[in-house]
C-alpha positions as protocol buffer text, in pm:
chain_id: "A"
residue {
  index: 1
  type: UNK
  ca { x: -1966 y: -5501 z: 4042 }
}
residue {
  index: 2
  type: UNK
  ca { x: -2173 y: -5192 z: 3966 }
}
residue {
  index: 3
  type: UNK
  ca { x: -2241 y: -5008 z: 3643 }
}
residue {
  index: 4
  type: UNK
  ca { x: -2469 y: -4702 z: 3625 }
}
residue {
  index: 5
  type: UNK
  ca { x: -2604 y: -4535 z: 3939 }
}
residue {
  index: 6
  type: UNK
  ca { x: -2904 y: -4315 z: 3868 }
}
residue {
  index: 7
  type: UNK
  ca { x: -3274 y: -4242 z: 3899 }
}
residue {
  index: 8
  type: UNK
  ca { x: -3356 y: -4272 z: 3528 }
}
residue {
  index: 9
  type: UNK
  ca { x: -3076 y: -4449 z: 3342 }
}
residue {
  index: 10
  type: UNK
  ca { x: -3099 y: -4522 z: 2972 }
}
residue {
  index: 11
  type: UNK
  ca { x: -3284 y: -4835 z: 2867 }
}
residue {
  index: 12
  type: UNK
  ca { x: -2958 y: -4997 z: 2762 }
}
residue {
  index: 13
  type: UNK
  ca { x: -2813 y: -4969 z: 3113 }
}
residue {
  index: 14
  type: UNK
  ca { x: -3128 y: -4999 z: 3324 }
}
residue {
  index: 15
  type: UNK
  ca { x: -3103 y: -5366 z: 3420 }
}
residue {
  index: 16
  type: UNK
  ca { x: -2743 y: -5332 z: 3537 }
}
residue {
  index: 17
  type: UNK
  ca { x: -2801 y: -4999 z: 3710 }
}
residue {
  index: 18
  type: UNK
  ca { x: -2887 y: -4929 z: 4072 }
}
residue {
  index: 19
  type: UNK
  ca { x: -3095 y: -4648 z: 4216 }
}
residue {
  index: 20
  type: UNK
  ca { x: -2900 y: -4395 z: 4427 }
}
residue {
  index: 21
  type: UNK
  ca { x: -3113 y: -4481 z: 4731 }
}
residue {
  index: 22
  type: UNK
  ca { x: -3039 y: -4852 z: 4686 }
}
residue {
  index: 23
  type: UNK
  ca { x: -2666 y: -4785 z: 4655 }
}
residue {
  index: 24
  type: UNK
  ca { x: -2669 y: -4579 z: 4976 }
}
residue {
  index: 25
  type: UNK
  ca { x: -2857 y: -4854 z: 5159 }
}
residue {
  index: 26
  type: UNK
  ca { x: -2609 y: -5114 z: 5036 }
}
residue {
  index: 27
  type: UNK
  ca { x: -2311 y: -4909 z: 5154 }
}
residue {
  index: 28
  type: UNK
  ca { x: -2480 y: -4861 z: 5493 }
}
residue {
  index: 29
  type: UNK
  ca { x: -2510 y: -5239 z: 5519 }
}
residue {
  index: 30
  type: UNK
  ca { x: -2139 y: -5287 z: 5446 }
}
residue {
  index: 31
  type: UNK
  ca { x: -2055 y: -5036 z: 5717 }
}
residue {
  index: 32
  type: UNK
  ca { x: -2297 y: -5184 z: 5970 }
}
residue {
  index: 33
  type: UNK
  ca { x: -2157 y: -5534 z: 5916 }
}
residue {
  index: 34
  type: UNK
  ca { x: -1797 y: -5432 z: 5955 }
}
residue {
  index: 35
  type: UNK
  ca { x: -1675 y: -5471 z: 5598 }
}
residue {
  index: 36
  type: UNK
  ca { x: -1363 y: -5282 z: 5492 }
}
residue {
  index: 37
  type: UNK
  ca { x: -1359 y: -5177 z: 5125 }
}
residue {
  index: 38
  type: UNK
  ca { x: -1022 y: -5162 z: 4954 }
}
residue {
  index: 39
  type: UNK
  ca { x: -902 y: -5105 z: 4600 }
}
residue {
  index: 40
  type: UNK
  ca { x: -830 y: -5380 z: 4352 }
}
residue {
  index: 41
  type: UNK
  ca { x: -462 y: -5285 z: 4356 }
}
residue {
  index: 42
  type: UNK
  ca { x: -448 y: -5309 z: 4735 }
}
residue {
  index: 43
  type: UNK
  ca { x: -606 y: -5654 z: 4734 }
}
residue {
  index: 44
  type: UNK
  ca { x: -367 y: -5782 z: 4468 }
}
residue {
  index: 45
  type: UNK
  ca { x: -65 y: -5636 z: 4648 }
}
residue {
  index: 46
  type: UNK
  ca { x: -164 y: -5803 z: 4975 }
}
residue {
  index: 47
  type: UNK
  ca { x: -206 y: -6140 z: 4804 }
}
residue {
  index: 48
  type: UNK
  ca { x: 124 y: -6109 z: 4618 }
}
residue {
  index: 49
  type: UNK
  ca { x: 325 y: -6014 z: 4926 }
}
residue {
  index: 50
  type: UNK
  ca { x: 139 y: -6223 z: 5185 }
}
residue {
  index: 51
  type: UNK
  ca { x: 44 y: -5895 z: 5346 }
}
residue {
  index: 52
  type: UNK
  ca { x: -236 y: -5859 z: 5594 }
}
residue {
  index: 53
  type: UNK
  ca { x: -585 y: -5781 z: 5468 }
}
residue {
  index: 54
  type: UNK
  ca { x: -826 y: -5566 z: 5668 }
}
residue {
  index: 55
  type: UNK
  ca { x: -1117 y: -5719 z: 5855 }
}
residue {
  index: 56
  type: UNK
  ca { x: -1388 y: -5842 z: 5618 }
}
residue {
  index: 57
  type: UNK
  ca { x: -1232 y: -5706 z: 5297 }
}
residue {
  index: 58
  type: UNK
  ca { x: -1458 y: -5622 z: 5004 }
}
residue {
  index: 59
  type: UNK
  ca { x: -1408 y: -5463 z: 4663 }
}
residue {
  index: 60
  type: UNK
  ca { x: -1655 y: -5202 z: 4537 }
}
residue {
  index: 61
  type: UNK
  ca { x: -1608 y: -5174 z: 4162 }
}
residue {
  index: 62
  type: UNK
  ca { x: -1774 y: -4973 z: 3885 }
}
residue {
  index: 63
  type: UNK
  ca { x: -1743 y: -5060 z: 3516 }
}
residue {
  index: 64
  type: UNK
  ca { x: -1757 y: -4836 z: 3207 }
}
residue {
  index: 65
  type: UNK
  ca { x: -1755 y: -4487 z: 3364 }
}
residue {
  index: 66
  type: UNK
  ca { x: -2112 y: -4360 z: 3398 }
}
residue {
  index: 67
  type: UNK
  ca { x: -2167 y: -4004 z: 3518 }
}
residue {
  index: 68
  type: UNK
  ca { x: -2382 y: -4119 z: 3808 }
}
residue {
  index: 69
  type: UNK
  ca { x: -2079 y: -4272 z: 3976 }
}
residue {
  index: 70
  type: UNK
  ca { x: -1959 y: -3916 z: 4038 }
}
residue {
  index: 71
  type: UNK
  ca { x: -2299 y: -3761 z: 4099 }
}
residue {
  index: 72
  type: UNK
  ca { x: -2451 y: -4026 z: 4326 }
}
residue {
  index: 73
  type: UNK
  ca { x: -2193 y: -4283 z: 4437 }
}
residue {
  index: 74
  type: UNK
  ca { x: -1900 y: -4057 z: 4526 }
}
residue {
  index: 75
  type: UNK
  ca { x: -2080 y: -3867 z: 4808 }
}
residue {
  index: 76
  type: UNK
  ca { x: -2188 y: -4196 z: 4966 }
}
residue {
  index: 77
  type: UNK
  ca { x: -1840 y: -4345 z: 4942 }
}
residue {
  index: 78
  type: UNK
  ca { x: -1693 y: -4027 z: 5090 }
}
residue {
  index: 79
  type: UNK
  ca { x: -1942 y: -4030 z: 5377 }
}
residue {
  index: 80
  type: UNK
  ca { x: -1825 y: -4377 z: 5478 }
}
residue {
  index: 81
  type: UNK
  ca { x: -1459 y: -4328 z: 5387 }
}
residue {
  index: 82
  type: UNK
  ca { x: -1485 y: -4623 z: 5147 }
}
residue {
  index: 83
  type: UNK
  ca { x: -1228 y: -4705 z: 4881 }
}
residue {
  index: 84
  type: UNK
  ca { x: -1347 y: -4823 z: 4539 }
}
residue {
  index: 85
  type: UNK
  ca { x: -1218 y: -4899 z: 4189 }
}
residue {
  index: 86
  type: UNK
  ca { x: -1357 y: -4744 z: 3871 }
}
residue {
  index: 87
  type: UNK
  ca { x: -1277 y: -4918 z: 3543 }
}
residue {
  index: 88
  type: UNK
  ca { x: -1313 y: -4674 z: 3252 }
}
residue {
  index: 89
  type: UNK
  ca { x: -1364 y: -4732 z: 2880 }
}
residue {
  index: 90
  type: UNK
  ca { x: -1162 y: -4432 z: 2766 }
}
residue {
  index: 91
  type: UNK
  ca { x: -1330 y: -4393 z: 2427 }
}
residue {
  index: 92
  type: UNK
  ca { x: -1670 y: -4369 z: 2595 }
}
residue {
  index: 93
  type: UNK
  ca { x: -1580 y: -4088 z: 2835 }
}
residue {
  index: 94
  type: UNK
  ca { x: -1663 y: -3729 z: 2747 }
}
residue {
  index: 95
  type: UNK
  ca { x: -1365 y: -3531 z: 2628 }
}
residue {
  index: 96
  type: UNK
  ca { x: -1086 y: -3525 z: 2372 }
}
residue {
  index: 97
  type: UNK
  ca { x: -1057 y: -3903 z: 2347 }
}
residue {
  index: 98
  type: UNK
  ca { x: -1428 y: -3974 z: 2311 }
}
residue {
  index: 99
  type: UNK
  ca { x: -1534 y: -4182 z: 2012 }
}
residue {
  index: 100
  type: UNK
  ca { x: -1908 y: -4202 z: 2079 }
}
residue {
  index: 101
  type: UNK
  ca { x: -2113 y: -4516 z: 2114 }
}
residue {
  index: 102
  type: UNK
  ca { x: -2164 y: -4497 z: 2489 }
}
residue {
  index: 103
  type: UNK
  ca { x: -2502 y: -4630 z: 2609 }
}
residue {
  index: 104
  type: UNK
  ca { x: -2566 y: -4350 z: 2861 }
}
residue {
  index: 105
  type: UNK
  ca { x: -2423 y: -4024 z: 2994 }
}
residue {
  index: 106
  type: UNK
  ca { x: -2060 y: -4080 z: 3084 }
}
residue {
  index: 107
  type: UNK
  ca { x: -1807 y: -3914 z: 3312 }
}
residue {
  index: 108
  type: UNK
  ca { x: -1576 y: -3644 z: 3184 }
}
residue {
  index: 109
  type: UNK
  ca { x: -1208 y: -3638 z: 3279 }
}
residue {
  index: 110
  type: UNK
  ca { x: -1246 y: -3367 z: 3543 }
}
residue {
  index: 111
  type: UNK
  ca { x: -1493 y: -3594 z: 3722 }
}
residue {
  index: 112
  type: UNK
  ca { x: -1258 y: -3890 z: 3688 }
}
residue {
  index: 113
  type: UNK
  ca { x: -979 y: -3681 z: 3841 }
}
residue {
  index: 114
  type: UNK
  ca { x: -1208 y: -3583 z: 4127 }
}
residue {
  index: 115
  type: UNK
  ca { x: -1289 y: -3948 z: 4191 }
}
residue {
  index: 116
  type: UNK
  ca { x: -919 y: -4034 z: 4185 }
}
residue {
  index: 117
  type: UNK
  ca { x: -844 y: -3749 z: 4423 }
}
residue {
  index: 118
  type: UNK
  ca { x: -1101 y: -3886 z: 4665 }
}
residue {
  index: 119
  type: UNK
  ca { x: -919 y: -4221 z: 4676 }
}
residue {
  index: 120
  type: UNK
  ca { x: -1093 y: -4416 z: 4401 }
}
residue {
  index: 121
  type: UNK
  ca { x: -853 y: -4632 z: 4201 }
}
residue {
  index: 122
  type: UNK
  ca { x: -892 y: -4575 z: 3826 }
}
residue {
  index: 123
  type: UNK
  ca { x: -841 y: -4886 z: 3618 }
}
residue {
  index: 124
  type: UNK
  ca { x: -868 y: -4976 z: 3251 }
}
residue {
  index: 125
  type: UNK
  ca { x: -1171 y: -5125 z: 3075 }
}
residue {
  index: 126
  type: UNK
  ca { x: -1046 y: -5108 z: 2712 }
}
residue {
  index: 127
  type: UNK
  ca { x: -1085 y: -4807 z: 2483 }
}
residue {
  index: 128
  type: UNK
  ca { x: -1419 y: -4868 z: 2307 }
}
residue {
  index: 129
  type: UNK
  ca { x: -1559 y: -5163 z: 2510 }
}
residue {
  index: 130
  type: UNK
  ca { x: -1545 y: -5439 z: 2246 }
}
residue {
  index: 131
  type: UNK
  ca { x: -1560 y: -5814 z: 2304 }
}
residue {
  index: 132
  type: UNK
  ca { x: -1185 y: -5850 z: 2343 }
}
residue {
  index: 133
  type: UNK
  ca { x: -1168 y: -6221 z: 2275 }
}
residue {
  index: 134
  type: UNK
  ca { x: -1323 y: -6163 z: 1931 }
}
residue {
  index: 135
  type: UNK
  ca { x: -1057 y: -5916 z: 1815 }
}
residue {
  index: 136
  type: UNK
  ca { x: -751 y: -5990 z: 1607 }
}
residue {
  index: 137
  type: UNK
  ca { x: -415 y: -5950 z: 1779 }
}
residue {
  index: 138
  type: UNK
  ca { x: -347 y: -5601 z: 1645 }
}
residue {
  index: 139
  type: UNK
  ca { x: -676 y: -5450 z: 1755 }
}
residue {
  index: 140
  type: UNK
  ca { x: -669 y: -5634 z: 2089 }
}
residue {
  index: 141
  type: UNK
  ca { x: -332 y: -5477 z: 2164 }
}
residue {
  index: 142
  type: UNK
  ca { x: -453 y: -5135 z: 2050 }
}
residue {
  index: 143
  type: UNK
  ca { x: -767 y: -5146 z: 2266 }
}
residue {
  index: 144
  type: UNK
  ca { x: -569 y: -5245 z: 2573 }
}
residue {
  index: 145
  type: UNK
  ca { x: -265 y: -5022 z: 2533 }
}
residue {
  index: 146
  type: UNK
  ca { x: -460 y: -4715 z: 2416 }
}
residue {
  index: 147
  type: UNK
  ca { x: -676 y: -4733 z: 2728 }
}
residue {
  index: 148
  type: UNK
  ca { x: -368 y: -4748 z: 2950 }
}
residue {
  index: 149
  type: UNK
  ca { x: -198 y: -4461 z: 2768 }
}
residue {
  index: 150
  type: UNK
  ca { x: -501 y: -4230 z: 2792 }
}
residue {
  index: 151
  type: UNK
  ca { x: -555 y: -4292 z: 3162 }
}
residue {
  index: 152
  type: UNK
  ca { x: -185 y: -4227 z: 3222 }
}
residue {
  index: 153
  type: UNK
  ca { x: -196 y: -3907 z: 3017 }
}
residue {
  index: 154
  type: UNK
  ca { x: -507 y: -3771 z: 3188 }
}
residue {
  index: 155
  type: UNK
  ca { x: -427 y: -3866 z: 3548 }
}
residue {
  index: 156
  type: UNK
  ca { x: -49 y: -3864 z: 3552 }
}
residue {
  index: 157
  type: UNK
  ca { x: -36 y: -4214 z: 3700 }
}
residue {
  index: 158
  type: UNK
  ca { x: -27 y: -4549 z: 3525 }
}
residue {
  index: 159
  type: UNK
  ca { x: -330 y: -4773 z: 3582 }
}
residue {
  index: 160
  type: UNK
  ca { x: -243 y: -5117 z: 3717 }
}
residue {
  index: 161
  type: UNK
  ca { x: -586 y: -5286 z: 3729 }
}
residue {
  index: 162
  type: UNK
  ca { x: -808 y: -5391 z: 3440 }
}
residue {
  index: 163
  type: UNK
  ca { x: -1161 y: -5528 z: 3400 }
}
residue {
  index: 164
  type: UNK
  ca { x: -1264 y: -5723 z: 3091 }
}
residue {
  index: 165
  type: UNK
  ca { x: -1557 y: -5573 z: 2897 }
}
residue {
  index: 166
  type: UNK
  ca { x: -1858 y: -5803 z: 2926 }
}
residue {
  index: 167
  type: UNK
  ca { x: -1659 y: -6003 z: 3180 }
}
residue {
  index: 168
  type: UNK
  ca { x: -1512 y: -6232 z: 2913 }
}
residue {
  index: 169
  type: UNK
  ca { x: -1148 y: -6313 z: 2854 }
}
residue {
  index: 170
  type: UNK
  ca { x: -932 y: -6585 z: 2706 }
}
residue {
  index: 171
  type: UNK
  ca { x: -573 y: -6690 z: 2759 }
}
residue {
  index: 172
  type: UNK
  ca { x: -471 y: -6464 z: 2468 }
}
residue {
  index: 173
  type: UNK
  ca { x: -660 y: -6167 z: 2614 }
}
residue {
  index: 174
  type: UNK
  ca { x: -508 y: -6222 z: 2958 }
}
residue {
  index: 175
  type: UNK
  ca { x: -158 y: -6239 z: 2810 }
}
residue {
  index: 176
  type: UNK
  ca { x: -219 y: -5912 z: 2625 }
}
residue {
  index: 177
  type: UNK
  ca { x: -350 y: -5734 z: 2935 }
}
residue {
  index: 178
  type: UNK
  ca { x: -44 y: -5846 z: 3125 }
}
residue {
  index: 179
  type: UNK
  ca { x: 193 y: -5744 z: 2844 }
}
residue {
  index: 180
  type: UNK
  ca { x: 33 y: -5396 z: 2839 }
}
residue {
  index: 181
  type: UNK
  ca { x: 147 y: -5349 z: 3198 }
}
residue {
  index: 182
  type: UNK
  ca { x: -164 y: -5424 z: 3400 }
}
residue {
  index: 183
  type: UNK
  ca { x: -78 y: -5631 z: 3708 }
}
residue {
  index: 184
  type: UNK
  ca { x: -424 y: -5769 z: 3784 }
}
residue {
  index: 185
  type: UNK
  ca { x: -760 y: -5800 z: 3609 }
}
residue {
  index: 186
  type: UNK
  ca { x: -1119 y: -5873 z: 3705 }
}
residue {
  index: 187
  type: UNK
  ca { x: -1376 y: -6087 z: 3529 }
}
residue {
  index: 188
  type: UNK
  ca { x: -1738 y: -6141 z: 3644 }
}
residue {
  index: 189
  type: UNK
  ca { x: -1813 y: -6504 z: 3722 }
}
residue {
  index: 190
  type: UNK
  ca { x: -2061 y: -6413 z: 3996 }
}
residue {
  index: 191
  type: UNK
  ca { x: -1851 y: -6578 z: 4264 }
}
residue {
  index: 192
  type: UNK
  ca { x: -1624 y: -6459 z: 4542 }
}
residue {
  index: 193
  type: UNK
  ca { x: -1268 y: -6368 z: 4446 }
}
residue {
  index: 194
  type: UNK
  ca { x: -1012 y: -6630 z: 4553 }
}
residue {
  index: 195
  type: UNK
  ca { x: -633 y: -6629 z: 4530 }
}
residue {
  index: 196
  type: UNK
  ca { x: -640 y: -6956 z: 4335 }
}
residue {
  index: 197
  type: UNK
  ca { x: -818 y: -6778 z: 4047 }
}
residue {
  index: 198
  type: UNK
  ca { x: -492 y: -6599 z: 3972 }
}
residue {
  index: 199
  type: UNK
  ca { x: -433 y: -6225 z: 3939 }
}
residue {
  index: 200
  type: UNK
  ca { x: -582 y: -6202 z: 3587 }
}
residue {
  index: 201
  type: UNK
  ca { x: -910 y: -6386 z: 3642 }
}
residue {
  index: 202
  type: UNK
  ca { x: -1051 y: -6262 z: 3972 }
}
residue {
  index: 203
  type: UNK
  ca { x: -1426 y: -6299 z: 3992 }
}
residue {
  index: 204
  type: UNK
  ca { x: -1694 y: -6052 z: 4100 }
}
residue {
  index: 205
  type: UNK
  ca { x: -2061 y: -6052 z: 4194 }
}
residue {
  index: 206
  type: UNK
  ca { x: -2309 y: -5847 z: 3988 }
}
residue {
  index: 207
  type: UNK
  ca { x: -2537 y: -5596 z: 4160 }
}
residue {
  index: 208
  type: UNK
  ca { x: -2846 y: -5512 z: 3952 }
}
residue {
  index: 209
  type: UNK
  ca { x: -3151 y: -5289 z: 3961 }
}
residue {
  index: 210
  type: UNK
  ca { x: -3354 y: -5577 z: 4097 }
}
residue {
  index: 211
  type: UNK
  ca { x: -3108 y: -5666 z: 4374 }
}
residue {
  index: 212
  type: UNK
  ca { x: -3297 y: -5604 z: 4698 }
}
residue {
  index: 213
  type: UNK
  ca { x: -3122 y: -5537 z: 5027 }
}
residue {
  index: 214
  type: UNK
  ca { x: -3182 y: -5889 z: 5160 }
}
residue {
  index: 215
  type: UNK
  ca { x: -3031 y: -6043 z: 4848 }
}
residue {
  index: 216
  type: UNK
  ca { x: -2744 y: -5796 z: 4864 }
}
residue {
  index: 217
  type: UNK
  ca { x: -2674 y: -5906 z: 5222 }
}
residue {
  index: 218
  type: UNK
  ca { x: -2659 y: -6269 z: 5110 }
}
residue {
  index: 219
  type: UNK
  ca { x: -2429 y: -6183 z: 4821 }
}
residue {
  index: 220
  type: UNK
  ca { x: -2173 y: -5997 z: 5029 }
}
residue {
  index: 221
  type: UNK
  ca { x: -2176 y: -6274 z: 5286 }
}
residue {
  index: 222
  type: UNK
  ca { x: -2113 y: -6526 z: 5007 }
}
residue {
  index: 223
  type: UNK
  ca { x: -2435 y: -6718 z: 5071 }
}
residue {
  index: 224
  type: UNK
  ca { x: -2648 y: -6884 z: 4802 }
}
residue {
  index: 225
  type: UNK
  ca { x: -2443 y: -6746 z: 4513 }
}
residue {
  index: 226
  type: UNK
  ca { x: -2498 y: -7058 z: 4306 }
}
residue {
  index: 227
  type: UNK
  ca { x: -2873 y: -7030 z: 4335 }
}
residue {
  index: 228
  type: UNK
  ca { x: -2881 y: -6654 z: 4280 }
}
residue {
  index: 229
  type: UNK
  ca { x: -2677 y: -6671 z: 3960 }
}
residue {
  index: 230
  type: UNK
  ca { x: -2764 y: -7016 z: 3823 }
}
residue {
  index: 231
  type: UNK
  ca { x: -2926 y: -6872 z: 3509 }
}
residue {
  index: 232
  type: UNK
  ca { x: -2635 y: -6632 z: 3453 }
}
residue {
  index: 233
  type: UNK
  ca { x: -2383 y: -6914 z: 3475 }
}
residue {
  index: 234
  type: UNK
  ca { x: -2575 y: -7135 z: 3233 }
}
residue {
  index: 235
  type: UNK
  ca { x: -2592 y: -6852 z: 2980 }
}
residue {
  index: 236
  type: UNK
  ca { x: -2223 y: -6773 z: 3029 }
}
residue {
  index: 237
  type: UNK
  ca { x: -2119 y: -7132 z: 2967 }
}
residue {
  index: 238
  type: UNK
  ca { x: -2335 y: -7158 z: 2656 }
}
residue {
  index: 239
  type: UNK
  ca { x: -2216 y: -6826 z: 2517 }
}
residue {
  index: 240
  type: UNK
  ca { x: -1853 y: -6921 z: 2581 }
}
residue {
  index: 241
  type: UNK
  ca { x: -1894 y: -7208 z: 2334 }
}
residue {
  index: 242
  type: UNK
  ca { x: -2048 y: -6971 z: 2078 }
}
residue {
  index: 243
  type: UNK
  ca { x: -1769 y: -6716 z: 2123 }
}
residue {
  index: 244
  type: UNK
  ca { x: -1496 y: -6976 z: 2074 }
}
residue {
  index: 245
  type: UNK
  ca { x: -1669 y: -7102 z: 1759 }
}
residue {
  index: 246
  type: UNK
  ca { x: -1698 y: -6748 z: 1619 }
}
residue {
  index: 247
  type: UNK
  ca { x: -1333 y: -6677 z: 1686 }
}
residue {
  index: 248
  type: UNK
  ca { x: -1226 y: -7007 z: 1528 }
}
residue {
  index: 249
  type: UNK
  ca { x: -1444 y: -6938 z: 1225 }
}
residue {
  index: 250
  type: UNK
  ca { x: -1287 y: -6597 z: 1167 }
}
residue {
  index: 251
  type: UNK
  ca { x: -939 y: -6743 z: 1202 }
}
residue {
  index: 252
  type: UNK
  ca { x: -1015 y: -7005 z: 936 }
}
residue {
  index: 253
  type: UNK
  ca { x: -1167 y: -6745 z: 704 }
}
residue {
  index: 254
  type: UNK
  ca { x: -854 y: -6535 z: 730 }
}
residue {
  index: 255
  type: UNK
  ca { x: -627 y: -6813 z: 609 }
}
């Protein structure tokens, strides 16, 4: 899971960004080790139909829709012939549907179309990137459906994959994403994706600014993930309790 790719990203995105040179080195490693990138939709289809997966399958995913994905990542992906999936928050992208609030320079729709034309799957990531599990039912539906409708309008094809903003979901959120017409969705989890996770809770591994090439190699090989992300998992578990309490508190206040 990538976010921004750039030399000087905004402070808000710096920790979850990667330098263009680091991204190129990481893609070289995938190629050298015989990995075969595929889209989220292709992975889900293979698992649903018991179809064959390529040798050493891997997903390369980008969240939010930062401009550097087009400027820096696309040429590297094209050089290797790699597939990828970009999950866009439609209200953050530059253009007619933009609502502001983005933490850095975002893609415009011409760039998104160019990425799609180069073989990148375009998926949904909500409209304005809220914490979906904290929304009431009406706004949750609006955030999910509006994102799908805008991507369909701009690209002429319906998105089928979704990624949860902040990596969080709940049973209610997953039901809504499914009802909106998405056929699979990705969380974070910092673990390898497994079929047993189900199509609406597939996990990913975070690549950060500080991820060196040796650590990246361990991550893609699935080695030492527990140790690498122990702090992340502890924070996630603690915050999950807080989020459930907040949601319950708002529900009681609304009665």
